[in-house]
Amino acid sequence: MQVTFRVRRYDPDTHPAVPRYQEYTLEMTESNTVLDGLIRIREEMDGTLGLRCSCRSAICGSCAMRINGQAGLACNTLLIHALPKDGGPIVVEPAGNLEVQKDLIVDFAPFWSKVRAVQPWLQPEGPEPETEYIAPADDMQHLTGVMACIMCGACVSDCTVLEVDDNFLGPAALAKSYRFVRDPRDDADNSRLGALNEYGGVWDCTRCMQCVEVCPKGVDPMGRIMALRDRAMEEGYTNTTGARHANAFADSVEHSGWLDETKLVVKSHGVTNVKEMLKLIPVGIRAQLAGKRPPLVHKSIPGVENVQRIFDKVENKQ
């Protein structure tokens, strides 16, 4: 079958050095992958095309890029799955949120600096054990999911928070941090969680689920971030906007069966945080003009006792 690739090109040595798109058309089979096509383009049609690849088996993570606007591994993306239904070209672009060096090659230095920032190594306390440390099987089996991460950067590429705030640690680094917080051999949970509770940590995730969608190994970075939030609150890190927001949200639903948005804002930022409250005045005015202002009198929904019963069951189970 005939396949057209629309590849985003960028060469820093050209003047002016601006991105452009170039199309290549070639004959391929349904069993071929996007990476197969890109390698053929480089070897048979245009030797100037820059891309990274290695194992071609979804193990090394080198060929992570955006395919039709979404991050993925080119080596395990079949052409028949990538071909648009309208018959248009397969659009191939470099991974997002990382600086492009050439064509489909991006600079991974920021990615690795964020991973190093979470101190991805065991930090046990006390003297070195005389014999091997035998970790409980259940704990280690639980961690196999997050340890399946191949550091491809697909989750970082499509993270919507990193698009607007490069201080965010990102889903890959936070998932890696979860791996050590949950490791029974590590004794630095408190310090780890304290660091993750700061700006750029677990509370900056917007739960857009993009990292979950694009992860080729099912690591579920967002789920790990949510678990880290719970763990941080259990350890007493509750005096942040994010933690207060989570508690206020749950309290409101448990009390009335639905969300009291007015109180949620006040409780999340804290009644004494005048500066943050003043910042929200324009938002309140726009909500009023658009007819979206929450009711001033918040009433419980009919059957609220059923909602409260659910909360009781969850709390008792814990």
mmCIF file of N, CA and C in Angstrom, residues 71-155:
data_model
loop_
_atom_site.group_PDB
_atom_site.id
_atom_site.type_symbol
_atom_site.label_atom_id
_atom_site.label_comp_id
_atom_site.label_asym_id
_atom_site.label_seq_id
_atom_site.Cartn_x
_atom_site.Cartn_y
_atom_site.Cartn_z
ATOM 1 N N ALA A 71 1.844 11.322 21.514
ATOM 2 C CA ALA A 71 3.120 10.645 21.725
ATOM 3 C C ALA A 71 2.962 9.129 21.691
ATOM 4 N N GLY A 72 4.011 8.474 21.224
ATOM 5 C CA GLY A 72 4.023 7.018 21.186
ATOM 6 C C GLY A 72 5.369 6.536 20.699
ATOM 7 N N LEU A 73 5.566 5.231 20.717
ATOM 8 C CA LEU A 73 6.788 4.636 20.195
ATOM 9 C C LEU A 73 6.579 4.308 18.726
ATOM 10 N N ALA A 74 7.446 4.836 17.888
ATOM 11 C CA ALA A 74 7.299 4.598 16.450
ATOM 12 C C ALA A 74 7.494 3.135 16.107
ATOM 13 N N CYS A 75 8.268 2.406 16.943
ATOM 14 C CA CYS A 75 8.581 1.013 16.622
ATOM 15 C C CYS A 75 7.417 0.066 16.857
ATOM 16 N N ASN A 76 6.463 0.443 17.708
ATOM 17 C CA ASN A 76 5.326 -0.461 17.924
ATOM 18 C C ASN A 76 4.000 0.172 17.516
ATOM 19 N N THR A 77 4.084 1.172 16.636
ATOM 20 C CA THR A 77 2.874 1.775 16.071
ATOM 21 C C THR A 77 2.733 1.295 14.631
ATOM 22 N N LEU A 78 1.803 0.398 14.407
ATOM 23 C CA LEU A 78 1.598 -0.154 13.071
ATOM 24 C C LEU A 78 1.011 0.901 12.139
ATOM 25 N N LEU A 79 1.387 0.823 10.882
ATOM 26 C CA LEU A 79 0.876 1.778 9.894
ATOM 27 C C LEU A 79 -0.643 1.725 9.789
ATOM 28 N N ILE A 80 -1.196 0.521 9.869
ATOM 29 C CA ILE A 80 -2.649 0.398 9.718
ATOM 30 C C ILE A 80 -3.392 1.085 10.853
ATOM 31 N N HIS A 81 -2.713 1.253 11.997
ATOM 32 C CA HIS A 81 -3.328 1.969 13.119
ATOM 33 C C HIS A 81 -3.055 3.461 13.041
ATOM 34 N N ALA A 82 -1.982 3.845 12.367
ATOM 35 C CA ALA A 82 -1.610 5.254 12.300
ATOM 36 C C ALA A 82 -2.219 5.981 11.110
ATOM 37 N N LEU A 83 -2.606 5.249 10.083
ATOM 38 C CA LEU A 83 -3.165 5.891 8.888
ATOM 39 C C LEU A 83 -4.487 6.584 9.214
ATOM 40 N N PRO A 84 -4.617 7.876 8.961
ATOM 41 C CA PRO A 84 -5.885 8.585 9.210
ATOM 42 C C PRO A 84 -7.017 8.005 8.367
ATOM 43 N N LYS A 85 -8.202 8.036 8.913
ATOM 44 C CA LYS A 85 -9.357 7.479 8.210
ATOM 45 C C LYS A 85 -9.697 8.255 6.953
ATOM 46 N N ASP A 86 -9.308 9.538 6.912
ATOM 47 C CA ASP A 86 -9.621 10.337 5.729
ATOM 48 C C ASP A 86 -8.615 10.152 4.606
ATOM 49 N N GLY A 87 -7.642 9.251 4.827
ATOM 50 C CA GLY A 87 -6.658 8.982 3.796
ATOM 51 C C GLY A 87 -5.510 9.959 3.733
ATOM 52 N N GLY A 88 -5.439 10.862 4.689
ATOM 53 C CA GLY A 88 -4.368 11.843 4.719
ATOM 54 C C GLY A 88 -3.045 11.235 5.148
ATOM 55 N N PRO A 89 -2.010 12.049 5.210
ATOM 56 C CA PRO A 89 -0.679 11.543 5.580
ATOM 57 C C PRO A 89 -0.564 11.258 7.071
ATOM 58 N N ILE A 90 0.389 10.421 7.430
ATOM 59 C CA ILE A 90 0.735 10.191 8.831
ATOM 60 C C ILE A 90 1.656 11.337 9.254
ATOM 61 N N VAL A 91 1.219 12.114 10.214
ATOM 62 C CA VAL A 91 2.000 13.273 10.646
ATOM 63 C C VAL A 91 2.938 12.842 11.769
ATOM 64 N N VAL A 92 4.226 13.032 11.561
ATOM 65 C CA VAL A 92 5.240 12.637 12.536
ATOM 66 C C VAL A 92 5.987 13.884 13.004
ATOM 67 N N GLU A 93 6.026 14.081 14.324
ATOM 68 C CA GLU A 93 6.661 15.255 14.904
ATOM 69 C C GLU A 93 7.532 14.837 16.085
ATOM 70 N N PRO A 94 8.476 15.671 16.499
ATOM 71 C CA PRO A 94 9.307 15.318 17.656
ATOM 72 C C PRO A 94 8.484 15.333 18.935
ATOM 73 N N ALA A 95 8.984 14.690 19.974
ATOM 74 C CA ALA A 95 8.315 14.694 21.268
ATOM 75 C C ALA A 95 8.152 16.131 21.756
ATOM 76 N N GLY A 96 7.068 16.381 22.463
ATOM 77 C CA GLY A 96 6.791 17.724 22.946
ATOM 78 C C GLY A 96 7.456 18.015 24.279
ATOM 79 N N ASN A 97 7.434 19.292 24.663
ATOM 80 C CA ASN A 97 7.942 19.774 25.947
ATOM 81 C C ASN A 97 9.435 19.580 26.145
ATOM 82 N N LEU A 98 10.152 19.250 25.081
ATOM 83 C CA LEU A 98 11.606 19.137 25.119
ATOM 84 C C LEU A 98 12.155 19.854 23.890
ATOM 85 N N GLU A 99 13.289 20.510 24.037
ATOM 86 C CA GLU A 99 13.841 21.310 22.949
ATOM 87 C C GLU A 99 14.279 20.419 21.789
ATOM 88 N N VAL A 100 13.885 20.811 20.596
ATOM 89 C CA VAL A 100 14.237 20.052 19.397
ATOM 90 C C VAL A 100 15.671 20.381 19.001
ATOM 91 N N GLN A 101 16.463 19.341 18.788
ATOM 92 C CA GLN A 101 17.840 19.511 18.347
ATOM 93 C C GLN A 101 17.961 19.420 16.830
ATOM 94 N N LYS A 102 17.271 18.435 16.264
ATOM 95 C CA LYS A 102 17.220 18.295 14.805
ATOM 96 C C LYS A 102 16.090 17.350 14.440
ATOM 97 N N ASP A 103 15.214 17.786 13.585
ATOM 98 C CA ASP A 103 14.097 16.979 13.093
ATOM 99 C C ASP A 103 13.332 16.310 14.234
ATOM 100 N N LEU A 104 13.471 14.981 14.375
ATOM 101 C CA LEU A 104 12.718 14.242 15.386
ATOM 102 C C LEU A 104 13.539 13.965 16.644
ATOM 103 N N ILE A 105 14.690 14.610 16.759
ATOM 104 C CA ILE A 105 15.581 14.402 17.905
ATOM 105 C C ILE A 105 15.419 15.552 18.887
ATOM 106 N N VAL A 106 15.146 15.231 20.150
ATOM 107 C CA VAL A 106 14.974 16.258 21.176
ATOM 108 C C VAL A 106 16.043 16.104 22.258
ATOM 109 N N ASP A 107 16.247 17.182 23.010
ATOM 110 C CA ASP A 107 17.234 17.192 24.078
ATOM 111 C C ASP A 107 16.614 16.605 25.347
ATOM 112 N N PHE A 108 17.138 15.479 25.811
ATOM 113 C CA PHE A 108 16.600 14.798 26.984
ATOM 114 C C PHE A 108 17.242 15.258 28.293
ATOM 115 N N ALA A 109 18.133 16.235 28.249
ATOM 116 C CA ALA A 109 18.802 16.695 29.471
ATOM 117 C C ALA A 109 17.809 17.151 30.539
ATOM 118 N N PRO A 110 16.783 17.967 30.208
ATOM 119 C CA PRO A 110 15.806 18.359 31.236
ATOM 120 C C PRO A 110 15.040 17.164 31.800
ATOM 121 N N PHE A 111 14.754 16.199 30.964
ATOM 122 C CA PHE A 111 14.056 14.991 31.416
ATOM 123 C C PHE A 111 14.866 14.286 32.494
ATOM 124 N N TRP A 112 16.154 14.064 32.224
ATOM 125 C CA TRP A 112 16.988 13.342 33.177
ATOM 126 C C TRP A 112 17.266 14.172 34.422
ATOM 127 N N SER A 113 17.325 15.487 34.301
ATOM 128 C CA SER A 113 17.558 16.320 35.482
ATOM 129 C C SER A 113 16.390 16.233 36.453
ATOM 130 N N LYS A 114 15.170 16.113 35.924
ATOM 131 C CA LYS A 114 14.001 15.978 36.788
ATOM 132 C C LYS A 114 13.965 14.600 37.451
ATOM 133 N N VAL A 115 14.386 13.582 36.721
ATOM 134 C CA VAL A 115 14.452 12.242 37.310
ATOM 135 C C VAL A 115 15.486 12.223 38.430
ATOM 136 N N ARG A 116 16.636 12.828 38.186
ATOM 137 C CA ARG A 116 17.665 12.877 39.235
ATOM 138 C C ARG A 116 17.205 13.685 40.441
ATOM 139 N N ALA A 117 16.345 14.673 40.222
ATOM 140 C CA ALA A 117 15.890 15.539 41.306
ATOM 141 C C ALA A 117 15.097 14.781 42.365
ATOM 142 N N VAL A 118 14.464 13.661 42.003
ATOM 143 C CA VAL A 118 13.683 12.899 42.980
ATOM 144 C C VAL A 118 14.532 11.851 43.687
ATOM 145 N N GLN A 119 15.844 11.885 43.451
ATOM 146 C CA GLN A 119 16.784 10.962 44.095
ATOM 147 C C GLN A 119 16.353 9.497 43.911
ATOM 148 N N PRO A 120 16.434 8.995 42.674
ATOM 149 C CA PRO A 120 15.953 7.639 42.371
ATOM 150 C C PRO A 120 16.923 6.540 42.778
ATOM 151 N N TRP A 121 17.179 6.467 44.055
ATOM 152 C CA TRP A 121 18.005 5.390 44.601
ATOM 153 C C TRP A 121 17.544 5.118 46.024
ATOM 154 N N LEU A 122 17.791 3.906 46.497
ATOM 155 C CA LEU A 122 17.371 3.519 47.839
ATOM 156 C C LEU A 122 18.163 4.296 48.884
ATOM 157 N N GLN A 123 17.458 4.718 49.936
ATOM 158 C CA GLN A 123 18.088 5.451 51.032
ATOM 159 C C GLN A 123 17.709 4.787 52.362
ATOM 160 N N PRO A 124 18.303 3.645 52.646
ATOM 161 C CA PRO A 124 18.000 2.960 53.912
ATOM 162 C C PRO A 124 18.713 3.638 55.086
ATOM 163 N N GLU A 125 18.152 3.464 56.274
ATOM 164 C CA GLU A 125 18.767 4.001 57.480
ATOM 165 C C GLU A 125 19.454 2.877 58.257
ATOM 166 N N GLY A 126 20.315 3.275 59.155
ATOM 167 C CA GLY A 126 20.982 2.287 59.991
ATOM 168 C C GLY A 126 22.165 1.646 59.303
ATOM 169 N N PRO A 127 22.787 0.708 59.969
ATOM 170 C CA PRO A 127 23.970 0.040 59.422
ATOM 171 C C PRO A 127 23.623 -0.867 58.248
ATOM 172 N N GLU A 128 24.605 -1.139 57.447
ATOM 173 C CA GLU A 128 24.412 -2.023 56.304
ATOM 174 C C GLU A 128 24.117 -3.434 56.800
ATOM 175 N N PRO A 129 23.051 -4.066 56.262
ATOM 176 C CA PRO A 129 22.713 -5.411 56.737
ATOM 177 C C PRO A 129 23.801 -6.424 56.409
ATOM 178 N N GLU A 130 23.951 -7.389 57.270
ATOM 179 C CA GLU A 130 24.990 -8.403 57.066
ATOM 180 C C GLU A 130 24.614 -9.394 55.976
ATOM 181 N N THR A 131 23.304 -9.580 55.796
ATOM 182 C CA THR A 131 22.841 -10.525 54.769
ATOM 183 C C THR A 131 21.920 -9.809 53.791
ATOM 184 N N GLU A 132 21.511 -10.528 52.789
ATOM 185 C CA GLU A 132 20.619 -9.960 51.784
ATOM 186 C C GLU A 132 19.299 -9.527 52.412
ATOM 187 N N TYR A 133 18.807 -8.362 51.980
ATOM 188 C CA TYR A 133 17.501 -7.886 52.437
ATOM 189 C C TYR A 133 16.422 -8.559 51.582
ATOM 190 N N ILE A 134 15.577 -9.349 52.201
ATOM 191 C CA ILE A 134 14.493 -10.031 51.480
ATOM 192 C C ILE A 134 13.230 -9.173 51.572
ATOM 193 N N ALA A 135 12.840 -8.572 50.472
ATOM 194 C CA ALA A 135 11.649 -7.729 50.453
ATOM 195 C C ALA A 135 10.398 -8.596 50.305
ATOM 196 N N PRO A 136 9.290 -8.205 50.951
ATOM 197 C CA PRO A 136 8.041 -8.964 50.805
ATOM 198 C C PRO A 136 7.616 -9.066 49.345
ATOM 199 N N ALA A 137 7.205 -10.234 48.941
ATOM 200 C CA ALA A 137 6.852 -10.473 47.536
ATOM 201 C C ALA A 137 5.704 -9.579 47.076
ATOM 202 N N ASP A 138 4.702 -9.386 47.939
ATOM 203 C CA ASP A 138 3.551 -8.558 47.558
ATOM 204 C C ASP A 138 3.972 -7.127 47.237
ATOM 205 N N ASP A 139 4.872 -6.583 48.042
ATOM 206 C CA ASP A 139 5.334 -5.215 47.807
ATOM 207 C C ASP A 139 6.064 -5.094 46.477
ATOM 208 N N MET A 140 6.921 -6.028 46.198
ATOM 209 C CA MET A 140 7.699 -5.949 44.975
ATOM 210 C C MET A 140 6.839 -6.240 43.738
ATOM 211 N N GLN A 141 5.855 -7.132 43.881
ATOM 212 C CA GLN A 141 4.951 -7.386 42.756
ATOM 213 C C GLN A 141 4.135 -6.148 42.432
ATOM 214 N N HIS A 142 3.765 -5.401 43.481
ATOM 215 C CA HIS A 142 3.032 -4.154 43.253
ATOM 216 C C HIS A 142 3.881 -3.153 42.463
ATOM 217 N N LEU A 143 5.179 -3.162 42.725
ATOM 218 C CA LEU A 143 6.061 -2.201 42.079
ATOM 219 C C LEU A 143 6.461 -2.591 40.661
ATOM 220 N N THR A 144 6.150 -3.806 40.239
ATOM 221 C CA THR A 144 6.538 -4.210 38.886
ATOM 222 C C THR A 144 5.890 -3.324 37.831
ATOM 223 N N GLY A 145 4.689 -2.836 38.119
ATOM 224 C CA GLY A 145 4.006 -1.961 37.156
ATOM 225 C C GLY A 145 4.781 -0.686 36.898
ATOM 226 N N VAL A 146 5.186 -0.009 37.958
ATOM 227 C CA VAL A 146 5.906 1.252 37.788
ATOM 228 C C VAL A 146 7.340 1.008 37.338
ATOM 229 N N MET A 147 7.921 -0.137 37.714
ATOM 230 C CA MET A 147 9.279 -0.436 37.280
ATOM 231 C C MET A 147 9.343 -0.833 35.803
ATOM 232 N N ALA A 148 8.179 -0.988 35.166
ATOM 233 C CA ALA A 148 8.149 -1.297 33.738
ATOM 234 C C ALA A 148 8.470 -0.076 32.882
ATOM 235 N N CYS A 149 8.558 1.091 33.502
ATOM 236 C CA CYS A 149 8.869 2.329 32.767
ATOM 237 C C CYS A 149 10.200 2.193 32.032
ATOM 238 N N ILE A 150 10.205 2.558 30.754
ATOM 239 C CA ILE A 150 11.432 2.487 29.957
ATOM 240 C C ILE A 150 12.018 3.881 29.708
ATOM 241 N N MET A 151 11.519 4.884 30.412
ATOM 242 C CA MET A 151 12.052 6.245 30.319
ATOM 243 C C MET A 151 12.032 6.772 28.883
ATOM 244 N N CYS A 152 10.960 6.504 28.171
ATOM 245 C CA CYS A 152 10.870 6.951 26.782
ATOM 246 C C CYS A 152 10.498 8.421 26.672
ATOM 247 N N GLY A 153 9.854 8.962 27.708
ATOM 248 C CA GLY A 153 9.474 10.368 27.707
ATOM 249 C C GLY A 153 8.150 10.661 27.032
ATOM 250 N N ALA A 154 7.400 9.642 26.651
ATOM 251 C CA ALA A 154 6.115 9.887 26.002
ATOM 252 C C ALA A 154 5.170 10.661 26.920
ATOM 253 N N CYS A 155 5.180 10.314 28.208
ATOM 254 C CA CYS A 155 4.299 11.000 29.160
ATOM 255 C C CYS A 155 4.699 12.454 29.318
#
